Structure formats: structure tokens, C-alpha cells
Amino acid sequence: MSKILDYLKENQLSMTETLLALTRAESPSYSKIDVDYCGEVLRNEYTRLVGGNVDVIEKEEVGNQYKFSFGPDNGLKQVLIIGHMDTVWDVGARPIRQDGDILYGPGVFDMKGGLTITLWALKAIKETGAFLDRKITFLVTSDEEIGSSHSKELIEEEAVRSSVVFVPESSIGPDGAVKTERKGAGQFLLRIEGITAHAGINAWDGASATEELAYQILDLKKLADRGEGISVNVGVVQGGTRANVIAKEATAEIDVRITKKSQAKNLLDKILNRPTFVKGTKVHVEGVLERYPLERNEHVIELYEQLKEIANAHGYALGEGSSGGASDGNFTAGLGIPTIDGLGPIGDGAHAETEHVLLSNLPNRAALLAEIILKNAGNPKEEELYVHDGSNSQSV
Ligand SMILES: [Zn+2]
């Protein structure tokens, strides 16, 4: 048996209380005052449960951000856990409702459940007296759901000081598979300048921006590669003014996803330097790849193996999966720091009205996180982590 898991199971009701307190502090990304309040609730819970250092990073446009740290600051590369407290829900948009073991509510799955798990993982490490050989930093940002432009720098700054990054974002499926792969993503705006003319009188003098747009859409689609995991989607198009006018302008918004960093250069070259198909038109593209992919590389596989071992010792099998969506874990992975994602609760319905988590599984997930932290920040011997049933060993 695991002492950490035992401790957390004994505290399942208190974990639910933490999750409820964070969920009641509703925190839509765009409302600084609400996100700030949620941040204070989080800080109080951290101080009450864990203690240790708290740095507040004041922000003007979005909610303040928090850096909680715990354990010895001795120059060793830290273990970093990243999370966000903002949600996609306006205040009052979703009720908070418990139905047996299921808790519904705004952000319970994405990702206040993950924040709860992290606080309690740290609490369990502290209460069981487990040995830490380095600093653990828990960084909580406030704008993940709106692109992280106010936190990307901070996340990257902490990431380069870290040996490993854990992301307690929502897990996958009914068994809580972790995310060992996330696509990288970018958005681009394509603008076409045509030459306007009367569609009946001098049509041949014109150069149609909308006609060029049609060629562009089909040509861009050729860059997608299902086998390689590259997708290119022209999601929004606009162009022209009247049926009887050769269109002067047209635009397209393009979403691009990749699975490997090595795919980026070639693809970006082709997207940013477009050929022209309709004589007389000009094509401009702007945009960047905002997030590199979290690749399923050897570091990620090693972390996943460690997690599987912990899960096995706790009596269950842990699966893995990939996500087409990006998270802040993409930033840390993009810098080459071993990162594993989807360590959050079991549940479903992120960004949907069905959003919920399973309360009885919170201790398991917190124990999983606590023990992977220890594997990377203390190397406790197996016998220190686990006591055999029936023994009254007081190690750890
Ligand atoms: Zn999230």
C-alpha cells in the first residue's frame, strides 16, 4: 500500500471541499476581478494546506498569477507544475451540482480539479514527511483559455529552470489516460488584393480576389497530411462586395496543427510564401506557430513509464493518449523540457455543459502526481514509499 494514497483517501472529503471553494470562485478569463478573487482563494488554500513561498505576479489586463514554491531551494533544477485558474464560463453560466460521486460545475474538469489535485499532492508529500531534494514550483496562470499571451514568458522562464514539467490538465476518457502527445498550433490570416472591375462591361480588366481565394483554399488543403498528423483548416472566409463586381479583397483565417517540431519549418515556409494563381492578384499571409507540439519523445515515454509503475502499485493500469488541442505544456515541451500532461482528474466535458469530475478518484490522481513528483525530486527508495499490508513500518 502507498502511504500517500492512504493519506489522500482519508482526506477525500477535504479534497472535495477545496475543489468546491475553487469552483465557487468563478473565474472567466476576461474578468480580472473574478480571476483575482479565485487567485486569493487558491492562495489561501495553498497557505492553509501546504505553506511555503507565495509570489504574486500582478497583471493589469488579466488576473494576477501565482508562483507557489515548496522544498529546498538548493540550486538543483526544480520540478515544475503548471496550471491555470481561468475558465471559459461567464459567471453564473453553469450551476454547481453534485450528483452522487459526480461534481458538475464551471471549470471543475478544466482545470480546478487539477489545481485541487496539485494542492493535495503537495499536502500529502508534506504530511507523510517524504524527502524532497529540490524545489517544487507550482505556477498558476490566469489566461490559458484566451491564448496565454500574458503568461507565456513567465511559463518559459520557469521551464528553463526545471528538470521536468507536470501539467494537471484534464485527462482522457473514463480511465483517466494521461496525455503523452499534444499537437502544436498556429493561426494565420491570408489577405488577397485583387483588381476591381465591372462584371459585365470590363470583366477581363479585373483580377478577382475571391477566385484567387478558391485556388488558395484548395492549395492549402494539400499541405495537410493525415498520416503525419498535420492539419490545415481554412475556417473562415470573406470576400467581395456585390455579385456584379470583380472582387477587390478576400481573406481567409487558417488554423494549422502539427505533431512534430521538425514539421514546422517546411510547413510555415509554404503557408507564409504562397504562390498566386489568378494573374494580377497579390497574396499576403501573416501569423505564427503559437505553440510547438508536445512530442511523444523518449523523455515523455520515460515519464509515462514512471507513472504506469506508480499506477500499477496503486492497483490500476494507466493509459496514454494524444490531444489535438494545445495547452501551456506545449510551451515547456517546445523548449525541450520533459513534459507530461493530462495528470488532472477523471471526468469529461471540458468547455461543454456536461463538464464534470469524479470525486472518488481525486485521491488516486493526487497520489499519482505526488509520487511522480517524488520520483523526480527525491528518489526515495521503493521501501520508503510503500509499506506492505500488515506491517506497521513508519518509514517516509
Ligand atoms: Zn485547461
mmCIF file of N, CA and C and ligand atoms in Angstrom, residues 84 86 109-111 144-145 169-170 182 327 351, ligand 1:
data_model
loop_
_atom_site.group_PDB
_atom_site.id
_atom_site.type_symbol
_atom_site.label_atom_id
_atom_site.label_comp_id
_atom_site.label_asym_id
_atom_site.label_seq_id
_atom_site.Cartn_x
_atom_site.Cartn_y
_atom_site.Cartn_z
ATOM 1 N N HIS A 84 -3.786 26.555 -14.731
ATOM 2 C CA HIS A 84 -4.456 27.850 -14.933
ATOM 3 C C HIS A 84 -5.757 27.876 -14.151
ATOM 4 N N ASP A 86 -8.213 30.308 -14.847
ATOM 5 C CA ASP A 86 -9.311 30.896 -15.619
ATOM 6 C C ASP A 86 -10.121 29.786 -16.290
ATOM 7 N N PHE A 109 -13.407 20.402 -14.358
ATOM 8 C CA PHE A 109 -12.529 19.483 -15.088
ATOM 9 C C PHE A 109 -11.356 20.246 -15.697
ATOM 10 N N ASP A 110 -11.621 21.444 -16.142
ATOM 11 C CA ASP A 110 -10.618 22.257 -16.844
ATOM 12 C C ASP A 110 -10.526 23.630 -16.201
ATOM 13 N N MET A 111 -9.631 23.829 -15.151
ATOM 14 C CA MET A 111 -8.880 22.767 -14.563
ATOM 15 C C MET A 111 -8.765 22.922 -13.049
ATOM 16 N N GLU A 144 -4.989 31.090 -19.768
ATOM 17 C CA GLU A 144 -4.737 29.958 -20.667
ATOM 18 C C GLU A 144 -5.842 29.809 -21.702
ATOM 19 N N GLU A 145 -7.072 30.085 -21.258
ATOM 20 C CA GLU A 145 -8.205 29.870 -22.174
ATOM 21 C C GLU A 145 -8.304 30.943 -23.257
ATOM 22 N N GLU A 169 -3.723 19.150 -16.364
ATOM 23 C CA GLU A 169 -4.915 19.443 -17.182
ATOM 24 C C GLU A 169 -5.750 18.183 -17.251
ATOM 25 N N SER A 170 -6.964 18.310 -17.747
ATOM 26 C CA SER A 170 -7.897 17.188 -17.760
ATOM 27 C C SER A 170 -7.313 15.967 -18.459
ATOM 28 N N ARG A 182 0.697 16.249 -27.627
ATOM 29 C CA ARG A 182 -0.259 17.311 -27.965
ATOM 30 C C ARG A 182 0.214 17.978 -29.233
ATOM 31 N N SER A 327 -1.990 23.086 -24.916
ATOM 32 C CA SER A 327 -2.074 23.605 -23.545
ATOM 33 C C SER A 327 -0.771 24.359 -23.276
ATOM 34 N N HIS A 351 -15.076 22.544 -21.482
ATOM 35 C CA HIS A 351 -15.668 23.587 -22.336
ATOM 36 C C HIS A 351 -17.109 23.234 -22.761
HETATM 37 ZN ZN ZN B 1 -7.233 23.911 -19.364
#
